[in-house]
Amino acid sequence: MPGIVLVGAQWGDEGKGKITDLIAHDFDFVVRYQGGNNAGHTVIADGKRLALHLIPSGIMYPNVTPVIGNGCVIDPRVLIDEMDMLEREGISTERLLISGNAHLIMPYHLDLDGASELLLGKNEIGTTRRGIGPAYQDKAARVGIRVQDLLDPAIFKLKLETVLVEKNRLLERLYDLPTYTADDICAQYLTYAARIVPHIADVSTLLNDALRANRGVLFEGAQGTLLDIDHGSYPFVTSSSCTAGGATVGTGVGPVAINKVLGIAKAYLTRVGSGPFPTELFDETGETLAKIGGEVGTTTGRSRRCGWYDAVVVRYAAIINGLTDLCVTKLDVLSALDNIKVCVAYDYADKLYGTVPETQTAFHHATPRYEELPGWKCDISGCRRFEELPAAARDYIAFIEKLADVPVSMIAVGPSREQTIMRGWRL
Ligand code: IMP
């Protein structure tokens, strides 16, 4: 059994949750390797829609061990709420394993996320305000508090007192916000500890042993390639490594353990938050995509910006992640359109770009070059085999495949698990 990474090939919200949920039962472990509760996966179980932000979708299957790796940041209150919600739905969370090296999101991270966005004013990133950026900042600054610190209340308090010296000054003097005492946070976090500590595990050893024993491990990426801290549309990115490479750093397995990299791309394009988006639509078509596609964020409830499929972005994602397979989601949303545009290249300053420009300025000002394809104008949500799709929809997929230079081995035509066309996908 292989190690497979599933990544978003655009700006997040590609429908990764549905695909993870679809293939998870074939694996022994489903592992989150970066991000925190800025992610939002909607899974449909027994006709019920469940929103997961932190816990891997593999939790839905009793044969799967869900794992949160060291590359993640964890808001313990959110984690416990999510565990409680799942338990109420009759889904056991006992199997959940958490790396002791994952970092904790602390109350001041939430304050600082909101406050620094306010300070940025019109240059704001448009974060989810879940404290993600400030938690990763502290990790890099080596003043972060980790899950394993919950094991020792004295150490936890000592680290907290140390970091609060700086945080309280920042909160009070720069942002005019209330400060914290170590005692208050300790009281709150040590109650969380009772729930979290039983789930702490040596994730890296466990996964390496599993892979050596030929057991299946699915590394579930959150956000998307263009939100990656290194390879995304910086600074309008999240603070973690969403790309396939993040799976190795974020769990402690070597790159040769990864056999396949499955990229998920929506049949059109959306993004939330600020930053470049060359194919963004500000017209009726954009509104149609938003409406039919239900383009509202699972985590923040914000409306998503909508635009045409950008083959430049997906080609870039194919290269950066080393995609071996592509899954195109929400193809059914395009069924209402007479004609469908695909961005095949960008123009900027007398230069033609076939991949994402290397400078922020060029990306911001890139003008898309489009090719127009005919729509199919019929309901495809009941199609289960590629041959059942109308010719125009098959041509659209073939075009995407050619431009990405990666086989499209899965196509989603609706939100439920069954509404998926398998086209050569194998583990
Ligand atoms: P942060 O991750 O909350 O710091 O937000 C940074 C940027 O990433 C913002 O533009 C967010 O809208 C975006 N972002 C974070 N998580 C997601 C996601 O799961 N889907 C789409 N965009 C996201």
Coordinates of C-alpha atoms and ligand atoms in Angstrom, one line a residue:
M1 CA 0.0 0.0 0.0
P2 CA 1.3 3.4 -0.9
G3 CA 1.8 6.8 0.7
I4 CA -0.3 9.3 -1.2
V5 CA -0.5 13.0 -0.8
L6 CA -3.7 14.8 -1.7
V7 CA -3.2 18.5 -2.4
G8 CA -5.2 21.5 -3.5
A9 CA -4.1 22.6 -6.9
Q10 CA -5.6 26.1 -6.7
W11 CA -6.4 28.5 -3.8
G12 CA -8.1 26.0 -1.5
D13 CA -11.7 25.0 -1.4
E14 CA -11.2 22.6 -4.3
G15 CA -13.4 19.9 -2.8
K16 CA -10.5 18.0 -1.1
G17 CA -12.7 16.9 1.8
K18 CA -15.1 15.1 -0.5
I19 CA -12.3 13.2 -2.3
T20 CA -10.5 12.4 0.9
D21 CA -13.7 11.1 2.3
L22 CA -14.2 9.1 -0.9
I23 CA -10.9 7.3 -0.8
A24 CA -10.1 7.3 2.9
H25 CA -11.5 3.9 3.6
D26 CA -8.7 2.4 1.4
F27 CA -6.1 3.6 3.8
D28 CA -5.0 2.7 7.3
F29 CA -4.0 6.3 8.2
V30 CA -5.3 9.7 7.1
V31 CA -3.0 12.4 8.2
R32 CA -3.2 16.2 8.3
Y33 CA 0.3 17.7 7.9
Q34 CA -0.2 21.5 8.0
G35 CA -2.6 24.2 8.8
G36 CA -5.2 24.2 11.5
N37 CA -8.8 25.1 11.8
N38 CA -8.5 27.6 9.0
A39 CA -9.4 24.6 6.8
G40 CA -13.0 23.5 6.3
H41 CA -14.1 20.2 5.0
T42 CA -17.7 19.3 4.5
V43 CA -18.4 15.6 4.5
I44 CA -21.7 14.1 4.0
A45 CA -22.4 11.1 6.2
D46 CA -25.7 9.3 6.3
G47 CA -27.3 12.3 4.5
K48 CA -26.0 14.7 7.2
R49 CA -23.5 17.5 6.4
L50 CA -20.7 17.6 8.9
A51 CA -18.2 20.4 8.9
L52 CA -14.7 19.3 9.9
H53 CA -12.0 21.9 10.4
L54 CA -9.2 20.1 12.2
I55 CA -9.8 16.4 12.4
P56 CA -9.0 14.4 9.2
S57 CA -12.0 13.2 7.3
G58 CA -10.8 9.6 7.8
I59 CA -12.4 9.8 11.2
M60 CA -15.7 8.7 9.5
Y61 CA -14.3 5.2 8.9
P62 CA -13.7 2.8 11.8
N63 CA -10.8 1.1 9.9
V64 CA -8.9 4.4 9.5
T65 CA -6.6 6.0 12.1
P66 CA -6.9 9.8 11.8
V67 CA -3.7 11.6 12.6
I68 CA -2.8 15.3 13.2
G69 CA 0.9 15.7 12.3
N70 CA 3.6 17.9 13.7
G71 CA 3.2 20.5 10.9
C72 CA -0.3 21.5 12.1
V73 CA -1.3 24.1 14.6
I74 CA -4.1 23.2 17.0
D75 CA -6.7 25.3 18.7
P76 CA -7.5 22.9 21.6
R77 CA -10.9 24.4 22.2
V78 CA -11.9 23.9 18.5
L79 CA -10.4 20.4 18.6
I80 CA -12.5 19.4 21.6
D81 CA -15.7 21.0 20.2
E82 CA -15.1 19.0 17.0
M83 CA -14.5 15.8 18.9
D84 CA -17.7 16.4 20.9
M85 CA -19.7 17.1 17.8
L86 CA -18.5 13.8 16.2
E87 CA -19.3 11.8 19.3
R88 CA -22.8 13.3 19.4
E89 CA -23.2 12.0 15.8
G90 CA -22.1 8.6 16.9
I91 CA -18.7 8.8 15.4
S92 CA -15.9 7.7 17.8
T93 CA -12.9 9.9 18.2
E94 CA -11.0 7.5 20.3
R95 CA -8.6 6.6 17.5
L96 CA -7.4 10.1 16.8
L97 CA -3.7 10.5 17.2
I98 CA -1.9 13.8 17.6
S99 CA 1.8 14.7 17.3
G100 CA 3.3 16.1 20.5
N101 CA 5.3 18.4 18.3
A102 CA 2.3 20.1 16.8
H103 CA 1.9 23.7 18.0
L104 CA -0.9 25.1 20.1
I105 CA -2.9 28.1 19.1
M106 CA -3.1 30.3 22.1
P107 CA -5.8 32.9 22.9
Y108 CA -3.3 35.8 22.1
H109 CA -2.8 34.3 18.7
L110 CA -6.4 35.0 17.8
D111 CA -6.2 38.5 19.1
L112 CA -3.0 39.2 17.2
D113 CA -4.4 37.8 14.0
G114 CA -7.3 40.2 14.0
A115 CA -5.3 43.1 15.3
S116 CA -2.5 42.8 12.7
E117 CA -5.1 42.5 9.9
L118 CA -6.6 45.8 11.1
L119 CA -3.2 47.4 11.2
L120 CA -2.6 46.3 7.6
G121 CA -5.8 48.2 6.6
K122 CA -6.3 48.0 2.8
N123 CA -3.3 45.7 2.5
E124 CA -4.9 43.1 4.8
I125 CA -4.4 39.4 3.8
G126 CA -8.0 38.5 4.6
T127 CA -7.0 35.7 7.0
T128 CA -9.6 33.5 8.6
R129 CA -8.6 35.1 11.9
R130 CA -8.2 31.8 13.6
G131 CA -4.7 32.7 14.9
I132 CA -2.9 30.6 12.3
G133 CA -0.3 33.1 11.2
P134 CA 0.7 34.2 14.7
A135 CA 1.0 30.6 15.9
Y136 CA 3.3 29.8 13.0
Q137 CA 5.2 33.0 13.7
D138 CA 5.9 31.8 17.3
K139 CA 6.9 28.4 16.0
A140 CA 9.6 30.0 13.8
A141 CA 10.6 32.4 16.6
R142 CA 11.0 29.4 18.9
V143 CA 8.6 30.7 21.5
G144 CA 5.6 28.4 20.5
I145 CA 3.9 26.2 22.9
R146 CA 3.5 22.6 21.7
V147 CA 1.0 19.9 22.4
Q148 CA 3.6 18.0 24.4
D149 CA 3.8 20.9 26.8
L150 CA 0.4 19.9 28.0
L151 CA 2.0 16.8 29.5
D152 CA 3.8 18.9 32.1
P153 CA 1.9 21.7 33.8
A154 CA 5.0 23.3 35.3
I155 CA 6.8 23.5 31.9
F156 CA 3.6 24.8 30.3
K157 CA 3.3 27.6 32.8
L158 CA 7.0 28.5 32.5
K159 CA 6.8 28.7 28.7
L160 CA 3.7 30.7 28.9
E161 CA 5.1 33.2 31.4
T162 CA 8.1 33.7 29.2
V163 CA 6.1 34.3 26.1
L164 CA 3.5 36.5 27.8
V165 CA 6.1 39.1 28.6
E166 CA 6.4 39.9 24.9
K167 CA 2.8 39.2 23.9
N168 CA 1.2 41.4 26.7
R169 CA 3.4 44.3 25.7
L170 CA 2.4 43.9 22.1
L171 CA -1.3 43.5 23.0
E172 CA -1.3 46.5 25.4
R173 CA 1.0 49.0 23.8
L174 CA 0.7 48.4 20.1
Y175 CA -2.9 47.2 19.8
D176 CA -4.6 48.6 22.8
L177 CA -6.0 45.2 23.7
P178 CA -6.5 43.4 27.1
T179 CA -3.6 41.3 28.4
Y180 CA -3.4 37.8 29.8
T181 CA -2.2 36.2 32.9
A182 CA -0.4 32.8 32.8
D183 CA -2.7 31.6 35.6
D184 CA -5.9 32.3 33.5
I185 CA -4.6 30.6 30.4
C186 CA -3.2 27.7 32.4
A187 CA -6.5 27.1 34.1
Q188 CA -8.2 26.9 30.8
Y189 CA -5.6 24.9 28.8
L190 CA -5.0 22.4 31.6
T191 CA -8.6 21.4 31.4
Y192 CA -8.1 20.9 27.7
A193 CA -5.1 18.8 28.5
A194 CA -7.2 16.1 30.1
R195 CA -9.0 15.5 26.8
I196 CA -6.0 15.9 24.5
V197 CA -3.1 14.1 26.3
P198 CA -4.6 10.6 25.7
H199 CA -4.3 11.2 22.0
I200 CA -0.6 12.2 21.9
A201 CA 1.5 9.8 19.9
D202 CA 4.9 9.5 18.2
V203 CA 3.4 10.1 14.8
S204 CA 6.6 10.0 12.8
T205 CA 7.7 6.6 14.1
L206 CA 4.2 5.3 13.7
L207 CA 3.8 6.4 10.1
N208 CA 7.3 5.3 9.1
D209 CA 6.6 1.8 10.6
A210 CA 3.3 1.7 8.8
L211 CA 4.8 2.7 5.4
R212 CA 7.5 0.1 5.9
A213 CA 4.9 -2.5 6.6
N214 CA 3.2 -1.6 3.3
R215 CA 0.2 0.0 5.0
G216 CA -1.7 2.8 3.3
V217 CA -1.1 6.4 4.4
L218 CA -3.1 9.3 2.9
F219 CA -1.6 12.7 3.6
E220 CA -4.5 15.1 3.5
G221 CA -3.4 18.6 2.4
A222 CA -5.4 21.7 3.5
Q223 CA -5.7 25.0 1.7
G224 CA -4.0 24.9 -1.7
T225 CA -0.8 25.3 -3.7
L226 CA -1.3 29.0 -4.3
L227 CA -1.7 29.6 -0.5
D228 CA 1.6 27.9 0.3
I229 CA 4.0 30.1 2.3
D230 CA 6.8 29.5 -0.1
H231 CA 5.2 28.7 -3.5
G232 CA 1.9 30.6 -3.2
S233 CA 0.9 34.2 -4.1
Y234 CA 2.9 35.6 -1.2
P235 CA 2.1 37.6 0.9
F236 CA -1.5 36.6 0.3
V237 CA -1.0 33.1 1.5
T238 CA -1.4 31.0 4.7
S239 CA 1.6 30.4 7.0
S240 CA 2.2 26.7 6.3
S241 CA 3.5 24.4 3.5
C242 CA 0.3 23.3 1.8
T243 CA 2.2 21.7 -1.1
A244 CA 3.2 18.1 -1.3
G245 CA 6.6 18.7 0.2
G246 CA 4.8 19.8 3.4
A247 CA 3.7 16.2 3.9
T248 CA 7.2 15.0 4.6
V249 CA 8.2 18.0 6.8
G250 CA 4.8 18.0 8.5
T251 CA 4.8 14.4 9.6
G252 CA 8.5 13.2 9.6
V253 CA 8.5 10.8 6.7
G254 CA 11.0 10.8 3.9
P255 CA 10.1 11.8 0.3
V256 CA 10.6 8.3 -1.1
A257 CA 7.7 7.1 1.0
I258 CA 5.3 9.1 -1.3
N259 CA 4.2 7.1 -4.3
K260 CA 1.5 9.4 -5.7
V261 CA 0.4 13.0 -5.5
L262 CA -3.2 13.6 -6.3
G263 CA -4.1 17.3 -7.1
I264 CA -7.6 18.5 -6.7
A265 CA -8.8 21.3 -8.9
K266 CA -12.2 22.8 -9.3
A267 CA -13.6 23.0 -12.8
Y268 CA -13.6 26.8 -12.4
L269 CA -11.7 28.9 -9.8
T270 CA -12.4 30.5 -6.5
R271 CA -10.4 32.1 -3.7
V272 CA -11.2 33.8 -0.4
G273 CA -9.2 36.6 1.0
S274 CA -7.1 39.2 -0.8
G275 CA -4.5 38.8 -3.5
P276 CA -4.0 38.2 -7.3
F277 CA -6.7 36.3 -9.2
P278 CA -6.2 36.9 -12.9
T279 CA -9.3 35.1 -14.1
E280 CA -11.7 36.6 -11.5
L281 CA -15.1 37.5 -12.8
F282 CA -17.1 40.5 -11.7
D283 CA -20.1 39.9 -13.9
E284 CA -23.2 37.8 -14.1
T285 CA -21.2 34.6 -14.9
G286 CA -19.2 35.0 -11.7
E287 CA -22.5 35.4 -9.8
T288 CA -23.9 32.3 -11.5
L289 CA -20.8 30.2 -10.5
A290 CA -21.1 31.5 -6.9
K291 CA -24.8 30.8 -6.7
I292 CA -24.8 27.3 -8.3
G293 CA -21.5 26.3 -6.7
G294 CA -22.6 27.5 -3.3
E295 CA -19.4 29.4 -3.0
V296 CA -19.4 30.4 0.6
G297 CA -16.5 29.5 2.9
T298 CA -17.0 26.5 5.3
T299 CA -14.9 28.1 7.9
T300 CA -15.7 31.8 7.8
G301 CA -19.0 32.0 5.9
R302 CA -17.3 34.5 3.6
S303 CA -18.3 34.7 -0.1
R304 CA -15.7 33.3 -2.4
R305 CA -14.4 35.2 -5.3
C306 CA -15.2 33.3 -8.5
G307 CA -13.5 33.1 -11.9
W308 CA -12.7 30.9 -14.9
Y309 CA -10.5 27.9 -14.7
D310 CA -6.9 28.9 -14.8
A311 CA -4.7 26.3 -16.5
V312 CA -1.6 28.4 -15.7
V313 CA -2.3 28.0 -12.0
V314 CA -3.0 24.2 -12.3
R315 CA 0.1 23.6 -14.5
Y316 CA 2.2 25.4 -11.9
A317 CA 0.6 23.2 -9.1
A318 CA 1.4 20.1 -11.2
I319 CA 5.0 21.1 -11.3
I320 CA 5.5 22.3 -7.8
N321 CA 3.7 19.3 -6.3
G322 CA 4.9 16.7 -8.8
L323 CA 1.3 15.7 -9.4
T324 CA 0.8 12.2 -10.7
D325 CA -3.0 12.5 -11.0
L326 CA -5.6 15.3 -11.2
C327 CA -9.2 15.2 -9.9
V328 CA -11.5 17.8 -11.4
T329 CA -14.4 18.7 -9.0
K330 CA -17.7 20.5 -9.4
L331 CA -17.9 20.0 -13.2
D332 CA -21.7 20.0 -12.8
V333 CA -21.6 23.7 -11.8
L334 CA -20.6 24.6 -15.4
S335 CA -23.7 22.9 -16.9
A336 CA -25.7 26.1 -16.9
L337 CA -23.2 28.0 -19.1
D338 CA -23.5 28.4 -22.9
N339 CA -19.7 28.8 -23.3
I340 CA -16.8 28.2 -21.0
K341 CA -13.5 30.0 -20.9
V342 CA -10.2 28.5 -19.9
C343 CA -7.2 30.7 -19.2
V344 CA -4.2 29.2 -21.1
A345 CA -1.6 31.8 -20.6
Y346 CA -1.0 35.3 -19.2
D347 CA 0.2 38.5 -20.9
Y348 CA 2.2 41.0 -18.9
A349 CA 4.6 43.7 -20.1
D350 CA 5.1 42.2 -23.6
K351 CA 5.8 38.8 -22.1
L352 CA 3.7 35.6 -22.4
Y353 CA 3.6 33.5 -19.3
G354 CA 2.8 29.8 -19.4
T355 CA 3.4 29.4 -15.7
V356 CA 2.8 31.6 -12.7
P357 CA 5.0 34.7 -13.0
E358 CA 8.0 34.8 -10.8
T359 CA 7.3 38.3 -9.5
Q360 CA 4.3 39.5 -7.5
T361 CA 3.9 42.5 -9.7
A362 CA 3.6 40.4 -12.9
F363 CA 1.1 38.1 -11.2
H364 CA -1.0 41.0 -10.0
H365 CA -1.2 42.6 -13.4
A366 CA -1.3 39.5 -15.5
T367 CA -4.0 39.5 -18.2
P368 CA -5.4 36.1 -19.0
R369 CA -5.4 34.7 -22.5
Y370 CA -8.5 32.6 -22.9
E371 CA -9.7 29.8 -25.2
E372 CA -13.5 29.4 -25.3
L373 CA -15.1 26.0 -25.4
P374 CA -18.8 25.2 -25.9
G375 CA -20.9 24.3 -22.9
W376 CA -23.0 21.2 -22.6
K377 CA -26.2 22.7 -21.2
C378 CA -27.6 19.5 -19.6
D379 CA -27.6 17.9 -16.2
I380 CA -24.5 15.7 -15.7
S381 CA -24.9 15.1 -12.0
G382 CA -26.2 11.6 -12.6
C383 CA -23.2 10.5 -14.8
R384 CA -21.1 7.8 -13.2
R385 CA -18.8 6.9 -16.2
F386 CA -16.8 9.2 -18.3
E387 CA -18.5 7.9 -21.5
E388 CA -21.9 9.0 -20.0
L389 CA -20.8 12.7 -20.1
P390 CA -21.8 14.7 -23.1
A391 CA -19.1 15.2 -25.7
A392 CA -18.6 18.9 -24.8
A393 CA -17.9 18.0 -21.1
R394 CA -15.5 15.2 -22.2
D395 CA -13.7 17.7 -24.4
Y396 CA -13.5 20.2 -21.6
I397 CA -11.8 17.5 -19.4
A398 CA -9.5 16.5 -22.2
F399 CA -8.5 20.1 -22.7
I400 CA -7.7 20.6 -18.9
E401 CA -5.7 17.3 -19.0
K402 CA -3.6 18.4 -21.9
L403 CA -2.9 21.8 -20.4
A404 CA -2.0 20.4 -17.0
D405 CA 0.0 17.5 -18.6
V406 CA -1.4 15.3 -15.8
P407 CA -4.0 12.6 -16.2
V408 CA -7.4 13.5 -14.9
S409 CA -8.2 10.3 -13.1
M410 CA -11.3 11.5 -11.2
I411 CA -14.2 13.8 -11.9
A412 CA -16.8 15.0 -9.4
V413 CA -20.2 15.9 -10.7
G414 CA -22.0 16.6 -7.4
P415 CA -21.4 16.8 -3.6
S416 CA -22.1 13.2 -2.6
R417 CA -19.6 10.4 -2.6
E418 CA -21.4 8.6 -5.4
Q419 CA -21.3 11.6 -7.7
T420 CA -17.8 10.8 -8.8
I421 CA -16.5 9.4 -12.0
M422 CA -13.4 7.2 -11.6
R423 CA -11.3 7.5 -14.8
G424 CA -8.3 5.3 -14.3
W425 CA -7.6 6.2 -10.6
R426 CA -5.8 3.4 -8.8
L427 CA -3.7 3.3 -5.7
Ligands
IMP1 P1 -5.0 32.2 7.4 O1 -4.7 30.8 6.9 O2 -6.2 32.3 8.3 O3 -3.8 32.9 7.9 O4 -5.4 33.0 6.0 C1 -4.4 33.3 5.0 C2 -5.1 33.2 3.7 O5 -5.4 31.9 3.3 C3 -6.4 34.0 3.5 O6 -6.5 34.5 2.2 C4 -7.4 32.9 3.7 O7 -8.7 33.3 3.1 C5 -6.8 31.8 3.0 N1 -7.2 30.5 3.5 C6 -6.9 29.9 4.7 N2 -7.5 28.7 4.8 C7 -8.2 28.5 3.7 C8 -9.0 27.4 3.2 O8 -9.2 26.4 3.8 N3 -9.6 27.6 2.0 C9 -9.4 28.8 1.3 N4 -8.6 29.8 1.7 C10 -8.0 29.6 2.9

